[in-house]
Short mmCIF file of C-alpha atoms in Angstrom, two decimals:
data_model
loop_
_atom_site.label_atom_id
_atom_site.label_comp_id
_atom_site.label_asym_id
_atom_site.label_seq_id
_atom_site.Cartn_x
_atom_site.Cartn_y
_atom_site.Cartn_z
CA UNK A 377 104.60 135.73 156.79
CA UNK A 378 102.58 133.17 155.12
CA UNK A 379 103.93 131.44 151.70
CA UNK A 380 102.77 133.83 149.35
CA UNK A 381 100.78 131.72 146.37
CA UNK A 382 101.64 130.92 143.20
CA UNK A 383 98.84 132.15 140.81
CA UNK A 384 96.70 129.14 138.90
CA UNK A 385 97.05 127.95 135.81
CA UNK A 386 95.28 126.95 133.54
CA UNK A 387 95.37 124.11 130.81
CA UNK A 388 97.54 124.71 127.96
CA UNK A 389 95.72 124.46 124.71
CA UNK A 390 96.26 123.75 121.38
CA UNK A 391 96.61 127.42 119.97
CA UNK A 392 98.89 127.90 122.91
CA UNK A 393 101.18 125.18 122.25
CA UNK A 394 101.41 126.69 118.50
CA UNK A 395 102.13 130.57 119.67
CA UNK A 396 104.28 130.57 122.82
CA UNK A 397 107.82 131.81 121.80
CA UNK A 398 109.39 132.82 125.52
CA UNK A 399 111.78 130.61 126.81
CA UNK A 400 110.84 128.68 129.45
CA UNK A 401 108.61 125.48 130.53
CA UNK A 402 104.92 125.92 130.82
CA UNK A 403 102.44 123.33 133.13
CA UNK A 404 99.40 121.77 131.86
CA UNK A 405 99.31 119.73 134.92
CA UNK A 406 99.61 116.55 136.16
CA UNK A 407 103.50 116.46 135.74
CA UNK A 408 103.30 117.31 131.41
CA UNK A 409 106.05 120.58 130.82
CA UNK A 410 106.04 122.30 127.49
CA UNK A 411 109.88 123.55 126.94
CA UNK A 412 110.53 125.90 124.44
CA UNK A 413 114.66 126.10 123.95
CA UNK A 414 116.36 130.16 123.23
CA UNK A 415 116.43 128.52 119.83
CA UNK A 416 112.23 128.52 120.13
CA UNK A 417 111.95 124.91 119.77
CA UNK A 418 109.21 122.94 121.41
CA UNK A 419 109.12 119.47 123.44
CA UNK A 420 107.70 117.78 125.79
CA UNK A 421 108.90 116.06 129.07
CA UNK A 422 106.86 114.39 131.52
CA UNK A 423 108.39 114.85 135.14
CA UNK A 424 106.73 111.42 137.12
CA UNK A 425 108.20 109.09 140.04
CA UNK A 426 108.98 105.67 138.55
CA UNK A 427 110.01 102.74 140.85
CA UNK A 428 110.83 106.03 143.48
CA UNK A 429 112.51 108.10 141.57
CA UNK A 430 111.71 111.08 139.98
CA UNK A 431 112.40 110.97 136.31
CA UNK A 432 112.39 113.63 133.79
CA UNK A 433 110.68 111.25 130.08
CA UNK A 434 110.97 113.12 126.76
CA UNK A 435 107.47 112.70 125.26
CA UNK A 436 108.84 114.80 121.56
CA UNK A 437 108.88 118.01 119.64
CA UNK A 438 105.44 120.02 119.84
CA UNK A 439 106.08 120.12 116.49
CA UNK A 440 105.58 116.50 115.52
CA UNK A 441 104.07 115.50 118.63
CA UNK A 442 99.97 117.48 119.66
CA UNK A 443 99.07 118.36 122.90
CA UNK A 444 96.30 115.67 122.41
CA UNK A 445 98.67 112.93 122.17
CA UNK A 446 101.03 114.35 124.37
CA UNK A 447 98.51 113.75 127.36
CA UNK A 448 97.99 110.59 126.54
CA UNK A 449 101.18 109.93 126.21
CA UNK A 450 101.51 110.93 129.62
CA UNK A 451 98.47 109.61 131.13
CA UNK A 452 100.05 105.94 129.44
CA UNK A 453 103.61 106.21 131.54
CA UNK A 454 101.57 107.53 134.96
CA UNK A 455 99.25 104.95 134.89
CA UNK A 456 102.16 102.23 134.27
CA UNK A 457 104.78 104.32 136.88
CA UNK A 458 101.75 104.17 139.84
CA UNK A 459 101.42 99.88 138.73
CA UNK A 460 105.24 100.04 139.46
CA UNK A 461 106.40 99.67 135.91
CA UNK A 462 108.94 101.40 134.73
CA UNK A 463 107.86 103.68 131.17
CA UNK A 464 110.91 104.09 130.15
CA UNK A 465 112.04 100.25 129.89
CA UNK A 466 108.77 99.53 128.49
CA UNK A 467 109.49 102.40 125.86
CA UNK A 468 112.85 100.90 125.33
CA UNK A 469 111.35 97.74 124.69
CA UNK A 470 108.77 98.27 122.20
CA UNK A 471 111.36 100.11 119.58
CA UNK A 472 113.33 96.57 120.16
CA UNK A 473 110.74 94.61 118.91
CA UNK A 474 109.58 97.34 115.80
CA UNK A 475 110.05 95.97 112.40
CA UNK A 476 112.30 97.75 109.50
CA UNK A 477 110.52 99.78 107.55
CA UNK A 478 111.25 96.69 104.75
CA UNK A 479 109.85 94.05 106.85
CA UNK A 480 106.42 96.81 107.63
CA UNK A 481 106.03 97.80 104.40
CA UNK A 482 106.43 94.30 102.86
CA UNK A 483 103.75 92.72 105.77
CA UNK A 484 100.75 95.81 104.34
CA UNK A 485 101.32 94.14 101.16
CA UNK A 486 100.83 90.83 101.93
CA UNK A 487 97.55 91.84 104.17
CA UNK A 488 96.43 94.27 101.91
CA UNK A 489 97.34 93.12 98.22
CA UNK A 490 93.92 90.19 98.35
CA UNK A 491 91.33 92.60 98.31
CA UNK A 492 92.39 95.14 95.62
CA UNK A 493 90.89 94.68 92.46
CA UNK A 494 93.97 95.49 89.90
CA UNK A 495 96.37 93.15 89.63
CA UNK A 496 98.97 95.89 88.38
CA UNK A 497 98.32 98.23 90.80
CA UNK A 498 99.14 95.15 93.38
CA UNK A 499 102.68 94.78 92.14
CA UNK A 500 103.75 98.18 91.64
CA UNK A 501 102.34 98.70 95.30
CA UNK A 502 105.91 96.84 96.79
CA UNK A 503 108.28 97.85 92.77
CA UNK A 504 108.46 101.20 94.39
CA UNK A 505 108.75 101.20 97.65
CA UNK A 506 111.29 99.24 96.59
CA UNK A 507 112.51 101.26 94.00
CA UNK A 508 112.91 104.55 96.31
CA UNK A 509 112.20 103.85 99.58
CA UNK A 510 113.93 101.28 100.71
CA UNK A 511 117.24 102.18 99.44
CA UNK A 512 117.27 104.99 102.56
CA UNK A 513 115.16 103.73 104.73
CA UNK A 514 114.69 100.36 104.21
CA UNK A 515 116.32 99.23 107.36
CA UNK A 516 115.10 101.05 109.54
CA UNK A 517 113.05 100.73 112.14
CA UNK A 518 110.10 102.20 112.03
CA UNK A 519 109.94 104.17 115.15
CA UNK A 520 112.74 105.60 114.49
CA UNK A 521 112.16 107.00 111.18
CA UNK A 522 111.53 111.24 111.02
CA UNK A 523 110.35 113.19 108.74
CA UNK A 524 113.86 114.22 107.07
CA UNK A 525 114.05 111.03 105.82
CA UNK A 526 111.43 111.05 104.21
CA UNK A 527 112.61 114.10 102.77
CA UNK A 528 115.66 112.33 101.58
CA UNK A 529 113.42 109.64 99.23
CA UNK A 530 110.78 112.16 98.00
CA UNK A 531 113.10 115.15 97.02
CA UNK A 532 115.29 113.33 94.42
CA UNK A 533 111.97 112.97 92.44
CA UNK A 534 109.67 114.88 93.78
CA UNK A 535 109.77 117.26 90.26
CA UNK A 536 111.16 115.02 87.81
CA UNK A 537 108.74 112.02 88.53
CA UNK A 538 106.16 114.06 90.39
CA UNK A 539 103.41 111.24 90.08
CA UNK A 540 105.31 108.43 91.70
CA UNK A 541 106.49 110.59 94.26
CA UNK A 542 103.22 110.79 95.20
CA UNK A 543 102.26 107.43 95.36
CA UNK A 544 105.50 106.60 96.85
CA UNK A 545 104.96 109.76 99.53
CA UNK A 546 101.17 108.11 100.18
CA UNK A 547 102.37 103.97 100.34
CA UNK A 548 104.73 105.67 102.77
CA UNK A 549 102.12 106.91 104.69
CA UNK A 550 100.48 103.80 104.73
CA UNK A 551 102.93 101.70 105.87
CA UNK A 552 103.85 103.98 109.09
CA UNK A 553 99.91 104.54 109.80
CA UNK A 554 100.02 101.02 109.79
CA UNK A 555 103.02 100.29 112.00
CA UNK A 556 101.40 102.96 114.55
CA UNK A 557 98.44 100.88 115.13
CA UNK A 558 100.28 97.04 115.27
CA UNK A 559 102.98 98.29 116.46
CA UNK A 560 101.72 100.82 119.72
CA UNK A 561 104.16 103.88 118.06
CA UNK A 562 103.35 107.72 119.59
CA UNK A 563 103.21 110.75 117.78
CA UNK A 564 102.49 111.92 114.56
CA UNK A 565 103.07 110.43 110.90
CA UNK A 566 106.66 111.72 110.19
CA UNK A 567 104.95 111.84 106.40
CA UNK A 568 102.85 113.99 107.51
CA UNK A 569 103.57 117.93 106.44
CA UNK A 570 106.58 116.56 104.28
CA UNK A 571 105.08 119.24 101.58
CA UNK A 572 106.24 121.90 103.27
CA UNK A 573 109.73 121.02 103.21
CA UNK A 574 109.52 120.27 98.94
CA UNK A 575 109.17 122.65 96.42
CA UNK A 576 105.34 123.28 94.52
CA UNK A 577 104.44 120.81 92.29
CA UNK A 578 103.73 122.25 88.89
CA UNK A 579 102.70 119.12 87.47
CA UNK A 580 99.20 118.09 89.45
CA UNK A 581 98.24 116.38 86.42
CA UNK A 582 93.97 117.78 84.89
CA UNK A 583 90.97 116.71 86.18
CA UNK A 584 88.86 114.85 83.84
CA UNK A 585 87.68 116.76 80.56
CA UNK A 586 83.74 117.23 81.38
CA UNK A 587 81.04 118.32 79.11
CA UNK A 588 79.52 121.60 80.00
CA UNK A 589 75.99 120.34 81.91
CA UNK A 590 74.44 123.06 78.99
CA UNK A 591 74.93 120.30 76.23
CA UNK A 592 74.03 116.97 78.48
CA UNK A 593 70.71 117.03 77.11
CA UNK A 594 71.45 117.39 73.12
CA UNK A 595 74.09 114.73 74.13
CA UNK A 596 71.67 112.15 74.88
CA UNK A 597 69.69 112.94 72.34
CA UNK A 598 71.99 112.13 69.89
CA UNK A 599 72.91 109.18 71.72
CA UNK A 600 69.65 108.19 71.61
CA UNK A 601 69.19 107.72 67.97
CA UNK A 602 71.59 104.74 67.73
CA UNK A 603 70.82 103.68 70.25
CA UNK A 604 68.14 100.64 69.75
CA UNK A 605 69.08 97.37 71.15
CA UNK A 606 72.74 99.08 71.30
CA UNK A 607 73.63 97.94 75.24
CA UNK A 608 76.88 100.23 74.90
CA UNK A 609 75.03 103.05 74.40
CA UNK A 610 72.10 102.59 76.70
CA UNK A 611 75.11 101.76 79.59
CA UNK A 612 76.38 104.97 78.61
CA UNK A 613 73.08 106.77 79.25
CA UNK A 614 72.71 105.03 82.42
CA UNK A 615 76.19 105.88 83.53
CA UNK A 616 75.19 109.74 83.31
CA UNK A 617 72.29 109.12 84.84
CA UNK A 618 73.12 107.47 88.10
CA UNK A 619 76.94 109.97 87.93
CA UNK A 620 78.31 106.25 88.55
CA UNK A 621 81.87 105.62 87.30
CA UNK A 622 82.67 103.67 83.91
CA UNK A 623 83.81 99.99 86.09
CA UNK A 624 80.60 100.14 88.51
CA UNK A 625 78.46 100.21 85.26
CA UNK A 626 80.04 97.59 83.75
CA UNK A 627 80.42 95.39 86.26
CA UNK A 628 76.54 95.89 87.41
CA UNK A 629 74.55 93.06 87.95
CA UNK A 630 71.48 91.86 88.15
CA UNK A 631 70.89 90.53 91.73
CA UNK A 632 72.19 94.32 92.72
CA UNK A 633 68.41 96.10 92.12
CA UNK A 634 65.73 95.88 93.40
CA UNK A 635 63.00 97.25 90.75
CA UNK A 636 60.49 97.00 93.37
CA UNK A 637 62.19 99.68 95.48
CA UNK A 638 63.66 101.42 92.22
CA UNK A 639 67.26 101.22 94.14
CA UNK A 640 70.51 99.76 92.80
CA UNK A 641 72.74 98.64 95.51
CA UNK A 642 76.76 99.09 94.66
CA UNK A 643 78.54 95.89 96.88
CA UNK A 644 81.68 98.03 98.83
CA UNK A 645 84.04 95.68 97.30
CA UNK A 646 83.04 97.24 93.56
CA UNK A 647 83.09 100.94 95.08
CA UNK A 648 86.36 103.18 95.37
CA UNK A 649 85.61 104.58 98.58
CA UNK A 650 85.60 100.96 99.44
CA UNK A 651 81.77 101.34 101.20
CA UNK A 652 78.42 99.93 100.20
CA UNK A 653 76.43 102.90 97.31
CA UNK A 654 73.12 102.96 96.98
CA UNK A 655 71.78 104.24 94.23
CA UNK A 656 67.97 105.56 93.76
CA UNK A 657 66.68 105.00 90.27
CA UNK A 658 64.44 107.28 88.26
CA UNK A 659 62.40 106.57 86.04
CA UNK A 660 64.45 106.69 83.04
CA UNK A 661 67.37 104.38 84.25
CA UNK A 662 64.51 101.87 85.33
CA UNK A 663 63.49 102.39 81.01
CA UNK A 664 66.87 101.75 80.11
CA UNK A 665 67.20 98.49 83.09
CA UNK A 666 63.94 96.90 81.21
CA UNK A 667 65.25 97.46 77.85
CA UNK A 668 68.91 95.66 78.70
CA UNK A 669 66.84 92.85 80.03
CA UNK A 670 64.57 92.52 77.39
CA UNK A 671 67.93 92.48 74.90
CA UNK A 672 70.44 90.00 76.62
CA UNK A 673 67.87 88.88 80.16
CA UNK A 674 67.83 89.37 83.76
CA UNK A 675 70.70 86.53 84.76
CA UNK A 676 74.46 88.05 84.93
CA UNK A 677 75.65 91.30 83.99
CA UNK A 678 73.03 93.96 82.95
CA UNK A 679 75.22 94.95 80.44
CA UNK A 680 76.85 92.49 79.08
CA UNK A 681 79.94 92.62 76.03
CA UNK A 682 80.14 90.45 73.42
CA UNK A 683 81.61 87.42 74.74
CA UNK A 684 79.17 85.19 77.16
CA UNK A 685 79.54 86.17 80.55
CA UNK A 686 81.99 88.96 79.93
CA UNK A 687 81.64 92.53 80.74
CA UNK A 688 81.74 95.49 77.84
CA UNK A 689 85.58 96.84 77.11
CA UNK A 690 86.44 99.93 79.80
CA UNK A 691 87.06 102.33 76.70
CA UNK A 692 83.64 101.26 75.12
CA UNK A 693 82.50 105.29 76.44
CA UNK A 694 86.24 106.54 75.51
CA UNK A 695 85.68 104.88 71.95
CA UNK A 696 82.57 106.24 71.56
CA UNK A 697 83.34 110.02 72.22
CA UNK A 698 86.39 109.40 70.15
CA UNK A 699 84.18 108.66 67.37
CA UNK A 700 81.90 112.39 68.06
CA UNK A 701 85.42 114.09 68.27
CA UNK A 702 84.96 115.35 71.74
CA UNK A 703 87.64 115.54 73.36
CA UNK A 704 85.66 115.14 77.14
CA UNK A 705 85.62 111.54 79.30
CA UNK A 706 83.36 109.58 80.47
CA UNK A 707 84.20 110.36 83.68
CA UNK A 708 83.90 113.15 83.07
CA UNK A 709 79.92 113.27 83.51
CA UNK A 710 80.11 113.29 87.05
CA UNK A 711 81.83 116.88 87.03
CA UNK A 712 78.98 117.96 85.07
CA UNK A 713 76.22 116.22 87.33
CA UNK A 714 77.89 118.34 89.95
CA UNK A 715 77.86 121.50 88.76
CA UNK A 716 74.36 120.91 87.53
CA UNK A 717 72.92 121.01 90.65
CA UNK A 718 75.58 123.63 92.32
CA UNK A 719 74.34 126.00 89.85
CA UNK A 720 71.10 125.08 88.25
CA UNK A 721 69.42 123.02 92.02
CA UNK A 722 68.47 123.92 95.77
CA UNK A 723 69.72 120.62 96.69
CA UNK A 724 72.24 120.47 99.56
CA UNK A 725 75.57 120.10 99.24
CA UNK A 726 76.21 116.82 101.29
CA UNK A 727 73.15 115.33 99.29
CA UNK A 728 74.88 115.86 96.48
CA UNK A 729 78.14 114.76 97.69
CA UNK A 730 75.79 111.39 98.23
CA UNK A 731 74.78 110.52 95.17
CA UNK A 732 78.45 110.34 94.22
CA UNK A 733 79.21 108.63 96.73
CA UNK A 734 81.30 110.94 97.86
CA UNK A 735 82.73 111.02 101.96
CA UNK A 736 80.30 114.02 104.09
CA UNK A 737 83.24 115.22 105.95
CA UNK A 738 80.89 117.26 107.92
CA UNK A 739 79.53 115.57 111.24
CA UNK A 740 76.45 117.59 110.70
CA UNK A 741 75.76 116.22 107.61
CA UNK A 742 76.40 113.18 108.09
CA UNK A 743 74.38 112.45 110.96
CA UNK A 744 71.63 113.93 108.73
CA UNK A 745 68.65 111.21 109.24
CA UNK A 746 69.09 107.97 106.20
CA UNK A 747 65.71 107.37 105.18
CA UNK A 748 65.89 111.18 104.47
CA UNK A 749 68.66 111.61 103.00
CA UNK A 750 67.78 108.72 100.30
CA UNK A 751 64.69 110.39 100.00
CA UNK A 752 66.63 113.70 98.91
CA UNK A 753 68.35 112.11 96.72
CA UNK A 754 65.56 110.35 94.54
CA UNK A 755 64.31 112.91 93.75
CA UNK A 756 67.93 114.71 92.96
CA UNK A 757 68.49 111.98 90.46
CA UNK A 758 64.57 112.30 89.24
CA UNK A 759 64.85 116.22 88.53
CA UNK A 760 68.83 114.73 86.99
CA UNK A 761 67.21 112.65 84.19
CA UNK A 762 63.93 115.33 83.72
CA UNK A 763 67.12 117.65 83.40
CA UNK A 764 68.78 115.47 80.69
CA UNK A 765 65.49 114.52 78.61
CA UNK A 766 64.69 118.54 77.80
CA UNK A 767 66.41 119.29 75.03
CA UNK A 768 65.15 119.62 71.70
CA UNK A 769 65.38 116.18 69.80
CA UNK A 770 67.28 118.02 66.29
CA UNK A 771 69.70 120.61 68.46
CA UNK A 772 73.35 120.06 67.65
CA UNK A 773 76.22 120.06 69.60
CA UNK A 774 79.38 122.25 68.30
CA UNK A 775 81.60 119.53 67.20
CA UNK A 776 79.14 116.02 67.53
CA UNK A 777 78.93 114.19 63.64
CA UNK A 778 77.03 111.39 64.39
CA UNK A 779 75.90 110.48 60.68
CA UNK A 780 76.62 108.24 58.89
CA UNK A 781 75.08 106.02 62.20
CA UNK A 782 77.83 104.41 64.23
CA UNK A 783 78.96 101.36 64.64
CA UNK A 784 78.76 99.84 67.57
CA UNK A 785 78.85 96.12 66.82
CA UNK A 786 82.65 96.72 66.54
CA UNK A 787 84.95 93.73 67.94
CA UNK A 788 86.57 96.70 70.58
CA UNK A 789 83.30 96.75 72.87
#
């Protein structure tokens, strides 16, 4: 009697790994198995021959190690075993070489501190870890840190010091991401998904207060009545028209502008996302630049402060808004621009996001031809400038009181 052939089993899928609950062993092929325990726990097992002996090697919990990672690890171990090596001994060797969390954090800090623009941030980055993380996981090798350990760090401060806790979480994630790259560690970063074990924070902070876009044309008209030869107000209008961040405008230098091509290229070192950003200039933005050129020349900073070679204060726009008795922020004008584009135009979302220097998550949209994208963004910025220029000059905004004329020659700038 011929032996009954077992039915062909397809490889596992990520969905199947999440949904399998019946206890047993499920094959993915080539010696890789998903073990489902009676308790419902799921873990990976690799069965291979190591130096003529069959060995079972655990690859971690399926909750922390995704299917793709388990397959990659299995391939690497099989390759080493076929070459005569010992994957188990190699894993032990790597673990022995893994640094402690404290050592890893100091390495990350030393490697990245030179690239940080804010000295206070550079100092506080390590200080927060020394205060909250080092006492609990500082002396533990990075490959032995688990999600439960991260919970022990965050739980005591998650609700009482919410913002600090979020910063500690992000910095621990950065350190452990570095460790995975630098020391070949496998599996998910234990910081990922830690929120599931923490209560919901009620203090999430507020978005930057934004002016309704319908009021912006009147706001700009009011600015212009006082902005002749006033760099702070010219800079403010330039910030609104380019949908830029405060420091991007205040630190803008003439060598970043190509007035023939009507572009402003902000170098990566000055961008929040650390990527070079090209801003297509509207005709009104070009007019503002020409005004500044006649006031301060075309060398160094475009919007210089009172001191030689010094920029305007980063409080300049906020103080302007306070004098107008407005509760919005300068950064909030980016949100106003975003709302206007979404509600009043038909420009694609990815064009607007690119104009704001946001990362485009959709790969299809990100692959859009760069030349066409710049052209579309130029059309968008011209449309925005035209909209900002459209309100009747004498219309009043509730809460804005500009008379008597503001003193924009204050030393605060």
